[in-house]
Amino acid sequence: DEAVSRLPGKVREAVVAHYFEGHSHSAIAAREGVSRAAITQRIHRGVDLVRENLRRRGVVVPAATLAGMFETNLAGASIPPGLYAALG
C-alpha cells in the first residue's frame, strides 16, 4: 500500500483503477479522456516505480516466489495478485 500511495497522482489513479478496481486500459482511458496508450504508459510507469521503491527497501523477490507467497494469503493481501505478477 505504501509503495502505491507514493506514486504520482495520475499514475497512482491508473494503477489503482486497473489492478485494484479491475478496469481495462480502454475503460480507464475513456473515463480520463486520454488515449489507451497514455494509460498503458502510466500503468507500466507505476509498476516500475513500485518495483524500484520495493528494491530500495531491500525487497527483491522473483515473481514466481512472490506469487506463491501471496497465493495462500490473498484474503489478507492489500495489493492484488495481478500487480504482484507485474512487479516480478
PDB file of C-alpha atoms in Angstrom:
ATOM      1  CA  ASP A   1       0.000   0.000   0.000  1.00  0.00           C
ATOM      2  CA  GLU A   2       2.750   2.441   0.929  1.00  0.00           C
ATOM      3  CA  ALA A   3       4.608   1.954  -2.359  1.00  0.00           C
ATOM      4  CA  VAL A   4       1.406   2.534  -4.343  1.00  0.00           C
ATOM      5  CA  SER A   5       0.435   5.557  -2.264  1.00  0.00           C
ATOM      6  CA  ARG A   6       3.790   7.158  -3.114  1.00  0.00           C
ATOM      7  CA  LEU A   7       3.055   7.140  -6.854  1.00  0.00           C
ATOM      8  CA  PRO A   8       2.356  10.445  -8.623  1.00  0.00           C
ATOM      9  CA  GLY A   9      -1.386  11.227  -8.824  1.00  0.00           C
ATOM     10  CA  LYS A  10      -2.276  10.258 -12.391  1.00  0.00           C
ATOM     11  CA  VAL A  11      -0.004   7.230 -12.306  1.00  0.00           C
ATOM     12  CA  ARG A  12      -1.465   6.077  -8.982  1.00  0.00           C
ATOM     13  CA  GLU A  13      -5.025   6.556 -10.270  1.00  0.00           C
ATOM     14  CA  ALA A  14      -4.320   4.392 -13.321  1.00  0.00           C
ATOM     15  CA  VAL A  15      -2.632   1.655 -11.257  1.00  0.00           C
ATOM     16  CA  VAL A  16      -5.455   1.608  -8.705  1.00  0.00           C
ATOM     17  CA  ALA A  17      -8.166   1.609 -11.387  1.00  0.00           C
ATOM     18  CA  HIS A  18      -6.517  -1.271 -13.235  1.00  0.00           C
ATOM     19  CA  TYR A  19      -5.124  -3.523 -10.506  1.00  0.00           C
ATOM     20  CA  PHE A  20      -7.388  -2.744  -7.562  1.00  0.00           C
ATOM     21  CA  GLU A  21     -10.689  -1.991  -9.304  1.00  0.00           C
ATOM     22  CA  GLY A  22     -10.240  -4.292 -12.296  1.00  0.00           C
ATOM     23  CA  HIS A  23     -10.841  -1.743 -15.064  1.00  0.00           C
ATOM     24  CA  SER A  24      -9.356  -2.275 -18.506  1.00  0.00           C
ATOM     25  CA  HIS A  25      -6.871   0.154 -20.011  1.00  0.00           C
ATOM     26  CA  SER A  26      -9.541   1.216 -22.526  1.00  0.00           C
ATOM     27  CA  ALA A  27     -12.140   1.869 -19.830  1.00  0.00           C
ATOM     28  CA  ILE A  28      -9.716   3.962 -17.800  1.00  0.00           C
ATOM     29  CA  ALA A  29      -8.702   5.906 -20.911  1.00  0.00           C
ATOM     30  CA  ALA A  30     -12.327   6.661 -21.763  1.00  0.00           C
ATOM     31  CA  ARG A  31     -13.026   7.807 -18.212  1.00  0.00           C
ATOM     32  CA  GLU A  32      -9.908  10.008 -18.105  1.00  0.00           C
ATOM     33  CA  GLY A  33     -10.340  11.366 -21.634  1.00  0.00           C
ATOM     34  CA  VAL A  34      -6.887  10.239 -22.769  1.00  0.00           C
ATOM     35  CA  SER A  35      -5.574   7.613 -25.157  1.00  0.00           C
ATOM     36  CA  ARG A  36      -5.293   3.951 -24.229  1.00  0.00           C
ATOM     37  CA  ALA A  37      -1.550   4.263 -24.895  1.00  0.00           C
ATOM     38  CA  ALA A  38      -1.299   7.019 -22.268  1.00  0.00           C
ATOM     39  CA  ILE A  39      -2.998   4.816 -19.674  1.00  0.00           C
ATOM     40  CA  THR A  40      -0.826   1.833 -20.578  1.00  0.00           C
ATOM     41  CA  GLN A  41       2.238   4.032 -20.163  1.00  0.00           C
ATOM     42  CA  ARG A  42       1.031   5.285 -16.765  1.00  0.00           C
ATOM     43  CA  ILE A  43       0.378   1.748 -15.547  1.00  0.00           C
ATOM     44  CA  HIS A  44       3.783   0.494 -16.714  1.00  0.00           C
ATOM     45  CA  ARG A  45       5.444   3.525 -15.132  1.00  0.00           C
ATOM     46  CA  GLY A  46       3.594   2.867 -11.887  1.00  0.00           C
ATOM     47  CA  VAL A  47       4.707  -0.756 -11.803  1.00  0.00           C
ATOM     48  CA  ASP A  48       8.300   0.325 -12.446  1.00  0.00           C
ATOM     49  CA  LEU A  49       8.142   2.907  -9.656  1.00  0.00           C
ATOM     50  CA  VAL A  50       6.637   0.427  -7.167  1.00  0.00           C
ATOM     51  CA  ARG A  51       9.269  -2.155  -8.110  1.00  0.00           C
ATOM     52  CA  GLU A  52      12.034   0.413  -7.597  1.00  0.00           C
ATOM     53  CA  ASN A  53      10.556   1.561  -4.280  1.00  0.00           C
ATOM     54  CA  LEU A  54      10.483  -2.026  -3.028  1.00  0.00           C
ATOM     55  CA  ARG A  55      14.013  -2.654  -4.312  1.00  0.00           C
ATOM     56  CA  ARG A  56      15.320   0.391  -2.424  1.00  0.00           C
ATOM     57  CA  ARG A  57      13.775  -1.061   0.717  1.00  0.00           C
ATOM     58  CA  GLY A  58      15.587  -4.331   0.122  1.00  0.00           C
ATOM     59  CA  VAL A  59      12.618  -6.292  -1.206  1.00  0.00           C
ATOM     60  CA  VAL A  60      13.814  -8.191  -4.272  1.00  0.00           C
ATOM     61  CA  VAL A  61      11.781 -11.338  -4.783  1.00  0.00           C
ATOM     62  CA  PRO A  62      11.371 -13.231  -8.069  1.00  0.00           C
ATOM     63  CA  ALA A  63       7.834 -13.057  -9.467  1.00  0.00           C
ATOM     64  CA  ALA A  64       7.208 -16.799  -9.078  1.00  0.00           C
ATOM     65  CA  THR A  65       8.248 -16.727  -5.430  1.00  0.00           C
ATOM     66  CA  LEU A  66       6.220 -13.610  -4.758  1.00  0.00           C
ATOM     67  CA  ALA A  67       3.135 -15.107  -6.404  1.00  0.00           C
ATOM     68  CA  GLY A  68       3.493 -18.263  -4.351  1.00  0.00           C
ATOM     69  CA  MET A  69       3.874 -16.311  -1.133  1.00  0.00           C
ATOM     70  CA  PHE A  70       0.685 -14.383  -1.673  1.00  0.00           C
ATOM     71  CA  GLU A  71      -1.370 -17.107  -3.311  1.00  0.00           C
ATOM     72  CA  THR A  72      -2.095 -18.589   0.091  1.00  0.00           C
ATOM     73  CA  ASN A  73      -2.756 -15.201   1.678  1.00  0.00           C
ATOM     74  CA  LEU A  74      -4.861 -13.434  -0.949  1.00  0.00           C
ATOM     75  CA  ALA A  75      -7.634 -12.678   1.520  1.00  0.00           C
ATOM     76  CA  GLY A  76      -5.243 -10.654   3.640  1.00  0.00           C
ATOM     77  CA  ALA A  77      -3.191  -9.185   0.812  1.00  0.00           C
ATOM     78  CA  SER A  78      -3.569  -5.456   0.315  1.00  0.00           C
ATOM     79  CA  ILE A  79      -2.234  -5.450  -3.249  1.00  0.00           C
ATOM     80  CA  PRO A  80      -3.960  -7.546  -5.919  1.00  0.00           C
ATOM     81  CA  PRO A  81      -2.143 -10.585  -7.334  1.00  0.00           C
ATOM     82  CA  GLY A  82      -2.047  -9.022 -10.820  1.00  0.00           C
ATOM     83  CA  LEU A  83       0.069  -6.196  -9.513  1.00  0.00           C
ATOM     84  CA  TYR A  84       2.402  -8.614  -7.753  1.00  0.00           C
ATOM     85  CA  ALA A  85       2.808 -10.534 -11.004  1.00  0.00           C
ATOM     86  CA  ALA A  86       3.602  -7.314 -12.858  1.00  0.00           C
ATOM     87  CA  LEU A  87       6.234  -6.405 -10.288  1.00  0.00           C
ATOM     88  CA  GLY A  88       8.214  -9.581 -10.919  1.00  0.00           C
TER      89      GLY A  88
END
